[in-house]
Amino acid sequence: GRAVDIYSCGIILFCMYLKNFPYFEDEEIHGYNLYKMLMDKDPDYWKAIKEIYGNGDPNWDIDPAFKDLFMKMVEPDPEQRATLDDIKDHPWFRRVTYNYVEMQLIMEHILTKAREDRVPSSNKKK
């Protein structure tokens, strides 16, 4: 149902945001079982994520609003899991800009125009 879809979207959101997976089921990484930590709502989950994905950079961190939204989307209890309306109203989601798609279309137009302009002069009409 919808709760499973929200959970799946949370996993996809994490992958898109951090370009990595939030856990590897039943697999320990750096001594952490991220799946178990996530399902147990272990408060050290984000510390483990930083240790695994932060490459030792003390300044590497994840937006607290993103952490909050992600945890609500992957809440183990489907009855307590965020709804689509909860997600749309969440502060992190509301900060996301939708100009990305528009920017992609602009860039595509610019690149197409640049390719057209690069046609060798011998092929251009005089």
Short mmCIF file of C-alpha atoms in Angstrom, two decimals:
data_model
loop_
_atom_site.label_atom_id
_atom_site.label_comp_id
_atom_site.label_asym_id
_atom_site.label_seq_id
_atom_site.Cartn_x
_atom_site.Cartn_y
_atom_site.Cartn_z
CA GLY A 1 0.00 0.00 0.00
CA ARG A 2 0.89 3.65 0.33
CA ALA A 3 3.02 3.17 3.44
CA VAL A 4 5.32 0.80 1.53
CA ASP A 5 5.53 3.30 -1.33
CA ILE A 6 6.51 6.07 1.11
CA TYR A 7 9.19 3.82 2.60
CA SER A 8 10.55 3.05 -0.88
CA CYS A 9 10.51 6.73 -1.79
CA GLY A 10 12.48 7.45 1.38
CA ILE A 11 15.15 4.96 0.31
CA ILE A 12 15.28 6.48 -3.18
CA LEU A 13 15.46 9.99 -1.72
CA PHE A 14 18.42 8.97 0.44
CA CYS A 15 20.18 7.46 -2.58
CA MET A 16 19.61 10.59 -4.64
CA TYR A 17 20.66 12.95 -1.85
CA LEU A 18 23.76 11.09 -0.65
CA LYS A 19 24.51 9.11 -3.81
CA ASN A 20 24.71 5.99 -1.69
CA PHE A 21 22.50 3.49 0.09
CA PRO A 22 21.02 4.01 3.56
CA TYR A 23 21.82 0.40 4.48
CA PHE A 24 22.86 -2.97 3.17
CA GLU A 25 20.49 -5.53 4.64
CA ASP A 26 22.12 -7.98 7.06
CA GLU A 27 25.57 -6.69 6.16
CA GLU A 28 27.97 -4.97 8.51
CA ILE A 29 30.01 -2.02 7.29
CA HIS A 30 32.71 -0.61 9.56
CA GLY A 31 31.16 -2.75 12.28
CA TYR A 32 27.70 -1.22 11.83
CA ASN A 33 24.55 -3.01 10.75
CA LEU A 34 22.83 0.04 9.26
CA TYR A 35 19.58 -1.78 8.52
CA LYS A 36 19.22 -2.92 12.11
CA MET A 37 20.17 0.53 13.39
CA LEU A 38 17.59 2.16 11.14
CA MET A 39 14.81 -0.25 12.07
CA ASP A 40 15.67 0.07 15.78
CA LYS A 41 15.72 3.88 15.46
CA ASP A 42 19.23 3.80 16.91
CA PRO A 43 20.28 7.39 17.71
CA ASP A 44 23.80 6.55 16.45
CA TYR A 45 22.52 5.77 12.93
CA TRP A 46 23.60 9.17 11.55
CA LYS A 47 26.94 8.97 13.34
CA ALA A 48 27.52 5.66 11.55
CA ILE A 49 26.45 7.16 8.21
CA LYS A 50 28.93 10.00 8.72
CA GLU A 51 31.72 7.57 9.60
CA ILE A 52 31.00 5.37 6.58
CA TYR A 53 30.28 8.00 3.93
CA GLY A 54 31.98 11.12 5.29
CA ASN A 55 35.51 9.96 4.34
CA GLY A 56 36.93 11.29 7.60
CA ASP A 57 35.95 14.89 6.83
CA PRO A 58 34.96 16.47 10.17
CA ASN A 59 32.86 19.07 8.32
CA TRP A 60 30.86 16.47 6.36
CA ASP A 61 27.32 16.48 7.61
CA ILE A 62 23.76 15.97 6.47
CA ASP A 63 21.07 18.62 6.67
CA PRO A 64 19.11 17.98 9.91
CA ALA A 65 15.84 18.66 8.08
CA PHE A 66 16.72 15.96 5.54
CA LYS A 67 17.50 13.52 8.36
CA ASP A 68 14.14 14.27 9.95
CA LEU A 69 12.20 13.78 6.73
CA PHE A 70 14.05 10.57 5.85
CA MET A 71 13.43 9.06 9.29
CA LYS A 72 9.71 9.87 9.02
CA MET A 73 9.54 8.25 5.59
CA VAL A 74 11.22 5.02 6.71
CA GLU A 75 9.49 4.81 10.08
CA PRO A 76 9.29 1.06 10.85
CA ASP A 77 5.64 1.31 11.98
CA PRO A 78 3.53 1.89 8.84
CA GLU A 79 0.80 3.52 10.95
CA GLN A 80 3.30 6.16 12.15
CA ARG A 81 5.06 6.63 8.79
CA ALA A 82 4.83 10.00 7.03
CA THR A 83 2.01 10.48 4.56
CA LEU A 84 2.34 12.21 1.21
CA ASP A 85 0.82 15.36 2.74
CA ASP A 86 3.33 15.18 5.62
CA ILE A 87 6.16 15.03 3.09
CA LYS A 88 4.84 17.90 0.98
CA ASP A 89 4.48 20.05 4.12
CA HIS A 90 7.89 19.13 5.54
CA PRO A 91 10.39 22.04 5.78
CA TRP A 92 13.09 20.17 3.84
CA PHE A 93 10.76 19.34 0.97
CA ARG A 94 9.38 22.87 0.84
CA ARG A 95 12.93 24.24 0.38
CA VAL A 96 13.54 22.07 -2.69
CA THR A 97 13.45 24.13 -5.85
CA TYR A 98 11.87 22.85 -9.00
CA ASN A 99 14.07 24.95 -11.26
CA TYR A 100 16.25 21.91 -11.96
CA VAL A 101 13.98 20.64 -14.75
CA GLU A 102 13.70 24.12 -16.21
CA MET A 103 17.50 24.50 -16.06
CA GLN A 104 17.95 21.15 -17.84
CA LEU A 105 15.70 22.33 -20.68
CA ILE A 106 17.63 25.62 -20.97
CA MET A 107 20.96 23.77 -21.02
CA GLU A 108 19.66 21.37 -23.66
CA HIS A 109 18.63 24.33 -25.81
CA ILE A 110 22.03 26.03 -25.36
CA LEU A 111 23.94 22.85 -26.23
CA THR A 112 21.78 22.23 -29.31
CA LYS A 113 22.37 25.80 -30.46
CA ALA A 114 26.12 25.47 -29.84
CA ARG A 115 26.23 22.26 -31.91
CA GLU A 116 24.39 23.98 -34.76
CA ASP A 117 26.82 26.89 -34.64
CA ARG A 118 29.79 24.50 -34.88
CA VAL A 119 28.83 23.25 -38.32
CA PRO A 120 31.95 23.66 -40.49
CA SER A 121 31.85 26.84 -42.60
CA SER A 122 32.04 24.77 -45.81
CA ASN A 123 28.65 23.25 -44.91
CA LYS A 124 26.98 26.58 -44.14
CA LYS A 125 24.96 28.37 -46.76
CA LYS A 126 26.50 31.57 -48.04
#
